[in-house]
Amino acid sequence: MEAMDLGEEEGLDDFKVSNKIALIDADTIVYASCVTREYADDLLAREMYTDEEWDDIVNHPGYDEAEDCIWMYNLDDVLADCKSRIIEIQSLTNTKSAELHFTEGRNFRYDVYDMYKANRKNTRYPQGMGAVKRKLLETYDGGIHSTYEADDIVVLRKRINPDKYVLCAVDKDVYKSVVGKHFNYYRSAHYNIDMKWVETEAVDAYKFPYLQTLMGDSTDNIPGCPGIGPKKAEKAIEGLVTPCDMWKAVVKLFKAKKLPIHDAIRDMRLVNMHQLDVDEKTINLWSPPCDLENIN
């Protein structure tokens, strides 16, 4: 992989951030480090263990019956890997410190739609993620959030204090939801993708949740409007400037698919990153910007 060019072309020279904080949506950092550092401790035949030993095995959080092993990790190794990544992000963004935010447990979106992320229910997550997050927060500012997601709070904090932070995230739903020049720290040697700066204009951040409502998100099991991809969604919203007009365009397409308006409202509440109040506690669920009876 070629070295990443973060010079003037990528906006670093124009982005004076030496006194800023790297505001990191950091779940991906921990997940990737835990995956790469996890290892399998293969089990012997059942008869090789006493009943007490076998009870300990099957009750171990890393026990995997299908793979006939216990998944293990070394906390120090995973922490070192995470910190190395965070230091690299700080270096590339020229930030003075880092603030990490994580998601854990069920948040308000599961109450909006009980099938939210249901496609992940059989996914096996690597061992140690919770422990690693808590240890990292002994070194860095930030938090673990369960009422809402890390996405919500990093978007809120960047929107309220744009000059204080450099938003760092891998999810387009995050960096396309707020105005500014942000840092996408996603990297893949396999696909020859490196970290890069991304910029979101005000008009794009404004219309993004309407586009996302139409397109849905298969990663999070958000249905969207059937048959509507990026091109059709863009065409539907193109030239519209007010929330009411964009909402009417969204509802028109849902109705064309014989879907109730409720489905469109539900999907907007799932994708919208601007529902967390400035008190960082209250969720103000999105409401339609105009009277539904006037939408034909």
Short mmCIF file of C-alpha atoms in Angstrom, two decimals:
data_model
loop_
_atom_site.label_atom_id
_atom_site.label_comp_id
_atom_site.label_asym_id
_atom_site.label_seq_id
_atom_site.Cartn_x
_atom_site.Cartn_y
_atom_site.Cartn_z
CA MET A 1 0.00 0.00 0.00
CA GLU A 2 1.30 3.45 -0.92
CA ALA A 3 1.93 5.93 1.86
CA MET A 4 -1.04 8.12 2.64
CA ASP A 5 -0.75 11.69 1.36
CA LEU A 6 -2.21 14.02 3.95
CA GLY A 7 -0.68 17.17 2.58
CA GLU A 8 -2.33 20.23 1.11
CA GLU A 9 -4.38 18.24 -1.38
CA GLU A 10 -6.13 16.41 1.45
CA GLY A 11 -6.67 19.62 3.37
CA LEU A 12 -4.18 19.24 6.23
CA ASP A 13 -2.39 22.53 5.50
CA ASP A 14 -5.75 24.31 5.48
CA PHE A 15 -6.97 22.53 8.59
CA LYS A 16 -5.22 24.14 11.56
CA VAL A 17 -6.13 21.71 14.32
CA SER A 18 -3.13 21.72 16.63
CA ASN A 19 -5.30 22.75 19.59
CA LYS A 20 -8.21 20.50 18.72
CA ILE A 21 -9.38 17.19 20.13
CA ALA A 22 -9.80 14.04 18.07
CA LEU A 23 -13.47 13.19 18.70
CA ILE A 24 -13.50 9.48 17.89
CA ASP A 25 -16.45 7.20 17.27
CA ALA A 26 -14.24 4.44 18.61
CA ASP A 27 -16.19 1.17 18.58
CA THR A 28 -14.48 0.14 15.34
CA ILE A 29 -11.03 0.58 16.86
CA VAL A 30 -11.83 -1.77 19.74
CA TYR A 31 -13.65 -4.29 17.57
CA ALA A 32 -10.82 -4.50 15.03
CA SER A 33 -8.15 -4.84 17.71
CA CYS A 34 -10.09 -7.53 19.58
CA VAL A 35 -10.66 -9.49 16.37
CA THR A 36 -7.03 -9.43 15.34
CA ARG A 37 -5.70 -10.23 18.83
CA GLU A 38 -8.20 -12.94 19.73
CA TYR A 39 -7.06 -16.56 19.61
CA ALA A 40 -8.73 -19.96 20.01
CA ASP A 41 -7.80 -22.31 22.84
CA ASP A 42 -8.87 -25.67 21.40
CA LEU A 43 -10.62 -28.10 23.73
CA LEU A 44 -9.85 -31.73 24.30
CA ALA A 45 -12.49 -34.46 24.17
CA ARG A 46 -15.21 -34.08 26.83
CA GLU A 47 -14.05 -37.19 28.71
CA MET A 48 -10.69 -35.55 29.39
CA TYR A 49 -12.31 -33.12 31.84
CA THR A 50 -13.96 -33.57 35.20
CA ASP A 51 -17.56 -32.41 35.58
CA GLU A 52 -16.36 -29.37 37.52
CA GLU A 53 -13.80 -28.49 34.85
CA TRP A 54 -16.39 -28.88 32.11
CA ASP A 55 -18.84 -26.61 33.94
CA ASP A 56 -16.14 -23.95 34.09
CA ILE A 57 -15.51 -24.37 30.36
CA VAL A 58 -19.13 -24.11 29.20
CA ASN A 59 -19.72 -21.10 31.46
CA HIS A 60 -16.64 -19.27 30.19
CA PRO A 61 -17.71 -16.17 28.18
CA GLY A 62 -15.46 -17.25 25.33
CA TYR A 63 -16.82 -20.81 25.04
CA ASP A 64 -17.74 -21.66 21.44
CA GLU A 65 -19.54 -24.99 21.14
CA ALA A 66 -19.60 -24.90 17.33
CA GLU A 67 -15.84 -24.36 17.08
CA ASP A 68 -15.08 -26.57 20.10
CA CYS A 69 -12.82 -23.96 21.65
CA ILE A 70 -12.57 -21.08 24.09
CA TRP A 71 -11.83 -17.71 22.54
CA MET A 72 -9.15 -15.89 24.52
CA TYR A 73 -7.38 -12.54 24.44
CA ASN A 74 -4.56 -10.73 26.18
CA LEU A 75 -5.84 -7.44 27.56
CA ASP A 76 -2.46 -5.72 27.46
CA ASP A 77 -1.91 -6.70 23.82
CA VAL A 78 -5.33 -5.43 22.74
CA LEU A 79 -4.89 -2.17 24.68
CA ALA A 80 -1.51 -1.58 23.09
CA ASP A 81 -3.00 -2.15 19.65
CA CYS A 82 -5.88 0.26 20.31
CA LYS A 83 -3.62 2.95 21.73
CA SER A 84 -1.29 2.64 18.77
CA ARG A 85 -4.22 3.29 16.44
CA ILE A 86 -5.42 6.24 18.49
CA ILE A 87 -1.93 7.76 18.55
CA GLU A 88 -1.75 7.36 14.77
CA ILE A 89 -5.11 9.11 14.32
CA GLN A 90 -3.98 11.95 16.57
CA SER A 91 -0.75 12.28 14.62
CA LEU A 92 -2.47 12.36 11.25
CA THR A 93 -5.07 14.88 12.42
CA ASN A 94 -2.54 16.96 14.38
CA THR A 95 -4.78 16.92 17.46
CA LYS A 96 -3.59 17.51 21.01
CA SER A 97 -5.68 14.76 22.63
CA ALA A 98 -8.39 12.19 21.96
CA GLU A 99 -11.92 11.71 23.24
CA LEU A 100 -13.41 8.22 22.77
CA HIS A 101 -17.08 7.29 22.58
CA PHE A 102 -18.52 3.78 22.57
CA THR A 103 -21.94 2.13 22.22
CA GLU A 104 -23.05 -0.68 24.51
CA GLY A 105 -26.37 -2.42 25.12
CA ARG A 106 -29.80 -1.45 23.81
CA ASN A 107 -30.46 2.18 22.93
CA PHE A 108 -33.59 4.12 21.98
CA ARG A 109 -33.56 2.84 18.38
CA TYR A 110 -34.51 -0.66 19.56
CA ASP A 111 -37.70 0.87 21.00
CA VAL A 112 -38.41 2.59 17.69
CA TYR A 113 -38.01 -0.68 15.76
CA ASP A 114 -37.68 -4.04 17.46
CA MET A 115 -35.93 -5.48 14.41
CA TYR A 116 -33.18 -2.85 14.53
CA LYS A 117 -29.86 -4.65 13.93
CA ALA A 118 -31.72 -7.97 14.22
CA ASN A 119 -29.58 -9.28 11.35
CA ARG A 120 -26.64 -9.26 13.79
CA LYS A 121 -28.25 -11.30 16.56
CA ASN A 122 -26.29 -14.44 15.66
CA THR A 123 -23.02 -12.58 15.18
CA ARG A 124 -20.25 -13.66 17.53
CA TYR A 125 -18.38 -10.64 18.82
CA PRO A 126 -14.75 -10.99 19.88
CA GLN A 127 -13.88 -11.42 23.52
CA GLY A 128 -12.91 -8.50 25.71
CA MET A 129 -14.61 -5.56 24.02
CA GLY A 130 -16.29 -4.28 27.18
CA ALA A 131 -13.16 -4.65 29.29
CA VAL A 132 -11.02 -2.92 26.66
CA LYS A 133 -13.40 0.03 26.36
CA ARG A 134 -13.37 0.55 30.13
CA LYS A 135 -9.60 0.35 30.36
CA LEU A 136 -9.18 2.86 27.53
CA LEU A 137 -11.41 5.30 29.39
CA GLU A 138 -8.97 5.21 32.28
CA THR A 139 -6.55 6.97 29.91
CA TYR A 140 -8.82 8.96 27.60
CA ASP A 141 -11.85 11.20 28.04
CA GLY A 142 -15.16 10.02 26.62
CA GLY A 143 -17.82 7.51 27.60
CA ILE A 144 -19.79 4.33 27.03
CA HIS A 145 -23.38 5.01 26.01
CA SER A 146 -26.46 2.80 26.20
CA THR A 147 -29.40 5.24 26.01
CA TYR A 148 -28.13 6.37 22.62
CA GLU A 149 -25.22 5.48 20.36
CA ALA A 150 -21.71 6.85 20.12
CA ASP A 151 -22.75 8.16 16.68
CA ASP A 152 -25.31 10.45 18.28
CA ILE A 153 -23.02 12.09 20.80
CA VAL A 154 -20.06 12.66 18.48
CA VAL A 155 -22.35 14.33 15.93
CA LEU A 156 -23.91 16.47 18.67
CA ARG A 157 -20.58 17.55 20.16
CA LYS A 158 -19.08 18.34 16.76
CA ARG A 159 -22.15 20.34 15.78
CA ILE A 160 -22.17 22.37 19.00
CA ASN A 161 -18.39 22.87 19.21
CA PRO A 162 -17.09 22.67 15.63
CA ASP A 163 -13.83 24.48 16.43
CA LYS A 164 -13.04 22.28 19.41
CA TYR A 165 -13.07 18.91 17.67
CA VAL A 166 -11.94 16.93 14.67
CA LEU A 167 -14.60 14.29 14.09
CA CYS A 168 -13.03 10.88 13.44
CA ALA A 169 -15.27 8.04 12.26
CA VAL A 170 -15.49 5.24 9.71
CA ASP A 171 -19.28 5.34 9.28
CA LYS A 172 -20.59 7.65 6.57
CA ASP A 173 -23.80 7.99 8.60
CA VAL A 174 -21.71 9.89 11.13
CA TYR A 175 -19.47 12.13 9.04
CA LYS A 176 -22.18 12.92 6.48
CA SER A 177 -24.53 14.08 9.25
CA VAL A 178 -22.60 17.15 10.35
CA VAL A 179 -20.91 20.02 8.52
CA GLY A 180 -17.14 20.12 8.43
CA LYS A 181 -13.92 18.45 7.40
CA HIS A 182 -13.69 15.10 9.14
CA PHE A 183 -11.27 12.20 9.31
CA ASN A 184 -12.28 8.77 8.08
CA TYR A 185 -9.89 6.39 9.84
CA TYR A 186 -11.01 3.28 7.93
CA ARG A 187 -8.13 1.29 6.50
CA SER A 188 -8.04 -1.96 4.53
CA ALA A 189 -4.84 -3.43 3.12
CA HIS A 190 -6.91 -6.03 1.27
CA TYR A 191 -8.91 -3.40 -0.64
CA ASN A 192 -6.05 -0.89 -0.82
CA ILE A 193 -8.01 1.70 1.18
CA ASP A 194 -6.29 4.11 3.52
CA MET A 195 -7.43 6.75 5.98
CA LYS A 196 -8.49 10.06 4.47
CA TRP A 197 -10.06 13.44 5.05
CA VAL A 198 -13.72 13.85 4.03
CA GLU A 199 -15.69 17.07 3.85
CA THR A 200 -19.43 17.49 4.34
CA GLU A 201 -21.10 20.66 3.09
CA ALA A 202 -24.10 22.15 4.89
CA VAL A 203 -26.54 21.27 2.12
CA ASP A 204 -25.38 17.64 2.11
CA ALA A 205 -25.66 17.27 5.90
CA TYR A 206 -29.11 18.84 5.72
CA LYS A 207 -30.52 16.37 3.20
CA PHE A 208 -28.60 13.25 4.26
CA PRO A 209 -31.20 11.83 6.71
CA TYR A 210 -33.90 12.14 4.04
CA LEU A 211 -31.75 10.26 1.55
CA GLN A 212 -30.92 7.63 4.16
CA THR A 213 -34.59 7.18 5.04
CA LEU A 214 -35.28 6.31 1.42
CA MET A 215 -32.23 4.08 0.96
CA GLY A 216 -32.39 2.32 4.30
CA ASP A 217 -29.33 0.60 5.73
CA SER A 218 -28.91 -3.16 5.37
CA THR A 219 -26.03 -3.14 7.87
CA ASP A 220 -28.41 -2.00 10.63
CA ASN A 221 -31.48 -3.79 9.23
CA ILE A 222 -33.26 -0.52 8.40
CA PRO A 223 -35.72 -1.30 5.58
CA GLY A 224 -35.96 2.00 3.72
CA CYS A 225 -38.15 2.29 0.65
CA PRO A 226 -37.94 -0.85 -1.53
CA GLY A 227 -36.16 -0.38 -4.83
CA ILE A 228 -34.71 3.02 -3.89
CA GLY A 229 -30.94 3.23 -4.10
CA PRO A 230 -28.60 6.24 -4.01
CA LYS A 231 -29.40 7.48 -7.53
CA LYS A 232 -33.18 7.35 -7.15
CA ALA A 233 -32.98 8.89 -3.67
CA GLU A 234 -30.81 11.76 -4.94
CA LYS A 235 -33.19 12.34 -7.84
CA ALA A 236 -36.18 12.47 -5.48
CA ILE A 237 -34.55 15.10 -3.24
CA GLU A 238 -32.70 17.04 -5.95
CA GLY A 239 -33.44 20.75 -5.95
CA LEU A 240 -35.51 20.64 -2.75
CA VAL A 241 -34.43 22.99 0.03
CA THR A 242 -37.01 22.90 2.81
CA PRO A 243 -37.54 20.04 5.28
CA CYS A 244 -41.23 19.94 4.36
CA ASP A 245 -40.54 19.54 0.64
CA MET A 246 -37.96 16.83 1.24
CA TRP A 247 -40.29 14.99 3.60
CA LYS A 248 -43.10 15.14 1.04
CA ALA A 249 -40.78 13.60 -1.54
CA VAL A 250 -39.89 10.79 0.87
CA VAL A 251 -43.50 10.05 1.76
CA LYS A 252 -44.55 10.11 -1.90
CA LEU A 253 -42.13 7.27 -2.67
CA PHE A 254 -43.19 5.25 0.37
CA LYS A 255 -46.84 5.64 -0.65
CA ALA A 256 -46.00 4.57 -4.19
CA LYS A 257 -44.77 1.29 -2.69
CA LYS A 258 -48.02 0.93 -0.70
CA LEU A 259 -46.17 1.53 2.55
CA PRO A 260 -47.66 3.50 5.46
CA ILE A 261 -46.28 6.87 6.45
CA HIS A 262 -45.43 5.30 9.80
CA ASP A 263 -42.70 3.27 8.08
CA ALA A 264 -41.08 6.43 6.74
CA ILE A 265 -41.24 8.10 10.17
CA ARG A 266 -39.77 4.98 11.78
CA ASP A 267 -36.86 4.84 9.34
CA MET A 268 -36.14 8.55 9.76
CA ARG A 269 -35.95 8.08 13.52
CA LEU A 270 -33.55 5.19 13.01
CA VAL A 271 -31.14 7.04 10.70
CA ASN A 272 -31.33 10.57 12.08
CA MET A 273 -28.27 11.60 14.14
CA HIS A 274 -29.83 14.82 15.48
CA GLN A 275 -32.23 13.51 18.13
CA LEU A 276 -29.97 13.77 21.18
CA ASP A 277 -30.66 16.88 23.21
CA VAL A 278 -27.84 19.23 24.20
CA ASP A 279 -28.22 17.95 27.75
CA GLU A 280 -26.77 14.68 26.38
CA LYS A 281 -29.50 12.76 28.22
CA THR A 282 -32.82 13.40 26.51
CA ILE A 283 -33.86 11.86 23.19
CA ASN A 284 -36.17 14.10 21.18
CA LEU A 285 -37.58 11.76 18.55
CA TRP A 286 -37.77 13.30 15.11
CA SER A 287 -41.22 14.59 14.08
CA PRO A 288 -42.45 15.35 10.54
CA PRO A 289 -41.79 18.98 9.58
CA CYS A 290 -45.27 19.48 8.12
CA ASP A 291 -48.82 18.22 8.51
CA LEU A 292 -49.13 14.70 7.15
CA GLU A 293 -52.65 15.43 5.91
CA ASN A 294 -51.19 17.91 3.43
CA ILE A 295 -48.87 15.34 1.88
CA ASN A 296 -50.39 13.85 -1.23
#
